[in-house]
Tab-separated table of C-alpha atoms in Angstrom:
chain	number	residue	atom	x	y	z
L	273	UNK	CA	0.000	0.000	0.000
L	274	UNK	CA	2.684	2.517	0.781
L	275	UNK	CA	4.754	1.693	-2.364
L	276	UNK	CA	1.330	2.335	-3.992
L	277	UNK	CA	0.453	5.698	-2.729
L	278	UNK	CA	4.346	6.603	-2.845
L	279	UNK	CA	4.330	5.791	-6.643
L	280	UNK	CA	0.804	7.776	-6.971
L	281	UNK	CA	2.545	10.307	-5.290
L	282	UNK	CA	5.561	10.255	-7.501
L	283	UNK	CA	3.155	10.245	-10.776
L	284	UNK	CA	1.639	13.526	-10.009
L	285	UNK	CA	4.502	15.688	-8.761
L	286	UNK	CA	6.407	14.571	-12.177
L	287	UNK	CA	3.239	15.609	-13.885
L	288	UNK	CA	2.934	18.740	-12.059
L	289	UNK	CA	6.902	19.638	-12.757
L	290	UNK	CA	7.135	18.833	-16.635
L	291	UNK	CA	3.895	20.793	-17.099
L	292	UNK	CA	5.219	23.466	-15.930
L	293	UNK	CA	3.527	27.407	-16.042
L	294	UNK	CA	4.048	29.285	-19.272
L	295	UNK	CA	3.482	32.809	-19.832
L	296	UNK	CA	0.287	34.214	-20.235
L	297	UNK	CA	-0.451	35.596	-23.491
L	298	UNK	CA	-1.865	39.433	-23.145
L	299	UNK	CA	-3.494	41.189	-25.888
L	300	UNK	CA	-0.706	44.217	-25.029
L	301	UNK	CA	0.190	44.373	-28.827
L	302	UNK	CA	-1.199	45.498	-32.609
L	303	UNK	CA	-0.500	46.565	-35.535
L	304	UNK	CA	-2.298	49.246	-38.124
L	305	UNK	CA	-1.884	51.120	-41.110
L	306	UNK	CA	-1.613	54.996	-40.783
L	307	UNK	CA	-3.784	57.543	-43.467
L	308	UNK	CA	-0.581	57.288	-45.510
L	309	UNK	CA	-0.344	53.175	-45.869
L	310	UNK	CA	2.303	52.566	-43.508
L	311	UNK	CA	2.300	49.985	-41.101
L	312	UNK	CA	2.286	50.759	-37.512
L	313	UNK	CA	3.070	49.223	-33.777
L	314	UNK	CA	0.820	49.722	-31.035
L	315	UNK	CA	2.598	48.306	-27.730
L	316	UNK	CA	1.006	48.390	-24.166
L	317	UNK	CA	3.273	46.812	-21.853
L	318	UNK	CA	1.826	46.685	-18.622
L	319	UNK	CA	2.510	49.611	-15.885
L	320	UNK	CA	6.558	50.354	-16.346
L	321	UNK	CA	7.248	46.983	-16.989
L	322	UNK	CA	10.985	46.161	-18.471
L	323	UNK	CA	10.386	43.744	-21.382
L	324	UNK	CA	12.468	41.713	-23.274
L	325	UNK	CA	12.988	39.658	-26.532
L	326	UNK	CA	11.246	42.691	-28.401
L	327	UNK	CA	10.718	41.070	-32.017
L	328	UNK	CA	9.149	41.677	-35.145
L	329	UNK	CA	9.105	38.252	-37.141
L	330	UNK	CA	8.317	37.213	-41.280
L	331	UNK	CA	7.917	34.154	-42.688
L	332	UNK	CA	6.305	32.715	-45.812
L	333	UNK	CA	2.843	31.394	-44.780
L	334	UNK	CA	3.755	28.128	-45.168
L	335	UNK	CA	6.907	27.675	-42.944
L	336	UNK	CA	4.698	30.003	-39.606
L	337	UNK	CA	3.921	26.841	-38.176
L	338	UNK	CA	7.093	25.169	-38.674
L	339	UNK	CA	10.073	24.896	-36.022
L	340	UNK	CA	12.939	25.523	-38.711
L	341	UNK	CA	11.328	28.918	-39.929
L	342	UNK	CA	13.528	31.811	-39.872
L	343	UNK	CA	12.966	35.172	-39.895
L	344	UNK	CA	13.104	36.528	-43.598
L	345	UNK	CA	11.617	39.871	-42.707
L	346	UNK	CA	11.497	41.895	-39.329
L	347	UNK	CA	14.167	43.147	-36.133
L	348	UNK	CA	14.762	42.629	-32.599
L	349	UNK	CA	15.717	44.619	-29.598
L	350	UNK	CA	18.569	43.273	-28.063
L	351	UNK	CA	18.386	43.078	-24.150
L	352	UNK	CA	15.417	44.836	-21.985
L	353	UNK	CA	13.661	47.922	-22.610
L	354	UNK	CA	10.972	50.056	-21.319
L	355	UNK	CA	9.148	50.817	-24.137
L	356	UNK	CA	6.089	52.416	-22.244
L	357	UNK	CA	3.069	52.753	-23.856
L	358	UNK	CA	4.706	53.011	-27.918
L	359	UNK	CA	3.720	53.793	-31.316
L	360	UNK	CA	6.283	53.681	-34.274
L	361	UNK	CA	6.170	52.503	-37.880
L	362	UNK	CA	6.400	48.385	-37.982
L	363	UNK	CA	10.090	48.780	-39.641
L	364	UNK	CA	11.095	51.920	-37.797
L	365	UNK	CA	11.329	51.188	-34.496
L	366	UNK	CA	12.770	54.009	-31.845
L	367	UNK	CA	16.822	54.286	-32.503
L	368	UNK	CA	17.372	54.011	-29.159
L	369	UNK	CA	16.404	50.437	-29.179
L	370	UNK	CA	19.623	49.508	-31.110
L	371	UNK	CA	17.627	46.808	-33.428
L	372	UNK	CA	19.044	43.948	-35.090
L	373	UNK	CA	17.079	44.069	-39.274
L	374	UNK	CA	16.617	41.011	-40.516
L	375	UNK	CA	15.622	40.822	-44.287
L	376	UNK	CA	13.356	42.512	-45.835
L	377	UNK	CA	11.837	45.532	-44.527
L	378	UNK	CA	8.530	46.013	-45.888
L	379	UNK	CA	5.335	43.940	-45.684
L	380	UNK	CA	5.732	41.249	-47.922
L	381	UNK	CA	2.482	39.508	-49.510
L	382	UNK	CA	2.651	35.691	-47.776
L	383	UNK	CA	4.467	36.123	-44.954
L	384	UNK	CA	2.828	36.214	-41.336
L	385	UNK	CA	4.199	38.738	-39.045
L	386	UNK	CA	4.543	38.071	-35.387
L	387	UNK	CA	4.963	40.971	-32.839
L	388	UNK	CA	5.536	40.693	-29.454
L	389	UNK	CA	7.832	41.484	-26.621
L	390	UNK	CA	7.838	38.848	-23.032
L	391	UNK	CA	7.769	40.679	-19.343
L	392	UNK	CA	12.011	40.688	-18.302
L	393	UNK	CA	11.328	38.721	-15.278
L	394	UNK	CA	13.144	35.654	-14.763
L	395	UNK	CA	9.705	33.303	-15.651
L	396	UNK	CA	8.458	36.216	-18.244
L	397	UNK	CA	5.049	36.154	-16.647
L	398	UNK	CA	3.427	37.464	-19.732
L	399	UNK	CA	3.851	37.665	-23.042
L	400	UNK	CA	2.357	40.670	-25.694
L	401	UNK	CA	1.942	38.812	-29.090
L	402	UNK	CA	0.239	39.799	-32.348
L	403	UNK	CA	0.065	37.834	-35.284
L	404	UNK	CA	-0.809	39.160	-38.629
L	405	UNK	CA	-0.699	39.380	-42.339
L	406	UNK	CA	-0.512	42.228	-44.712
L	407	UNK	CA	-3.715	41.265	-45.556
L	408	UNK	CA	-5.102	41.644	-42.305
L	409	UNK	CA	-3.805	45.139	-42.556
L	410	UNK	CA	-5.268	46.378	-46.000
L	411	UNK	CA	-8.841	44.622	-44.612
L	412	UNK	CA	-8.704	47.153	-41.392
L	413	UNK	CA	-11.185	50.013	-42.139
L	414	UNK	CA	-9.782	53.845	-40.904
L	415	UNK	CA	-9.366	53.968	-37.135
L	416	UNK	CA	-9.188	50.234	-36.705
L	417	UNK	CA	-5.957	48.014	-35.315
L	418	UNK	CA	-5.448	44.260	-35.759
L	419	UNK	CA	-4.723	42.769	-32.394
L	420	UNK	CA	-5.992	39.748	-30.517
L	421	UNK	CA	-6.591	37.370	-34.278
L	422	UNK	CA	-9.153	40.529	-35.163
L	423	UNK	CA	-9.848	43.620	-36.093
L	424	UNK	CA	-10.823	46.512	-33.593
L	425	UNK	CA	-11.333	50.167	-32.623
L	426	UNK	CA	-8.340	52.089	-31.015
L	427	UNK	CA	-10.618	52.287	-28.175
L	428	UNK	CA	-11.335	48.664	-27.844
L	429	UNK	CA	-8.094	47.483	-28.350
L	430	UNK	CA	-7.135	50.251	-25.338
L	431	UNK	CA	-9.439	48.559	-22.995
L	432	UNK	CA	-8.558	45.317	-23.878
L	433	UNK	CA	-5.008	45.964	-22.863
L	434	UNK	CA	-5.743	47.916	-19.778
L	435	UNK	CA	-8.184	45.437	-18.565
L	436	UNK	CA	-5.092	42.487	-19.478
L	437	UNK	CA	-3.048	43.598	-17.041
């Protein structure tokens, strides 16, 4: 009986450990096209938070899903940052950021985009992801944002964030 309810015991912490906690995925990110066509980044980290691992990533369509995709079109911010509440063209991000470009840099037709940026704590905590393609962009009527797999008002997609975190 004791071997039993050892090896029950055994069973569940193991389970417990290798499922383990990931970070919880905020809707703290989107994207949008200005009145002139260019694509924009809305972030809204939560309070002052320091984030890191900052990335805008492009790949074809067909390798998004794949574990071998690379990025063929997009930059990352090196180290942690406190990017506040931010708003800068996709492939323009703040200088100050001292990004890394990797391929193209432009919205290509095919690719998904994935934005997002992880809390800098040692467990991340969160995570701010959106993920997008050009064509979600040219679909967003004037005012809207693409965040959270949809489109949205400004407004809504404030709330949504604030309320997040």
């Amino acid at each position: 009986m004791l071997r039993r309810v050892a090896g029950v015991v055994v069973a569940v912490a193991g389970a417990l450990l290798l499922s383990g906690c990931g970070a919880e995925v905020l809707p703290l990110v989107a994207v949008r096209l200005d009145a002139a066509g260019t694509a924009e980044a809305v972030l809204r980290p939560c309070g002052d938070d320091l984030v890191r691992g900052l990335s805008l990533s492009g790949t074809t369509t067909g390798e998004a899903d794949s574990d071998s995709a690379r990025n063929r079109s997009g930059w990352r911010a090196p180290g942690r940052l406190r990017p506040d509440d931010a708003e800068f063209p996709l492939f323009s991000p703040p200088g100050d950021w001292h990004v890394g470009p990797a391929g193209e840099q432009r919205l290509v037709p095919g690719y998904t985009y994935e934005l997002g940026f992880g809390k800098a704590e040692f467990n991340y905590e969160y995570t701010g992801i959106v993920t997008f393609t050009a064509a979600d962009l040219t679909a967003l009527e004037p005012g809207q944002v693409w965040a959270d797999d949809r489109a949205m008002s400004l407004g809504e997609f404030e709330g949504l964030a604030e309320g997040s975190c």
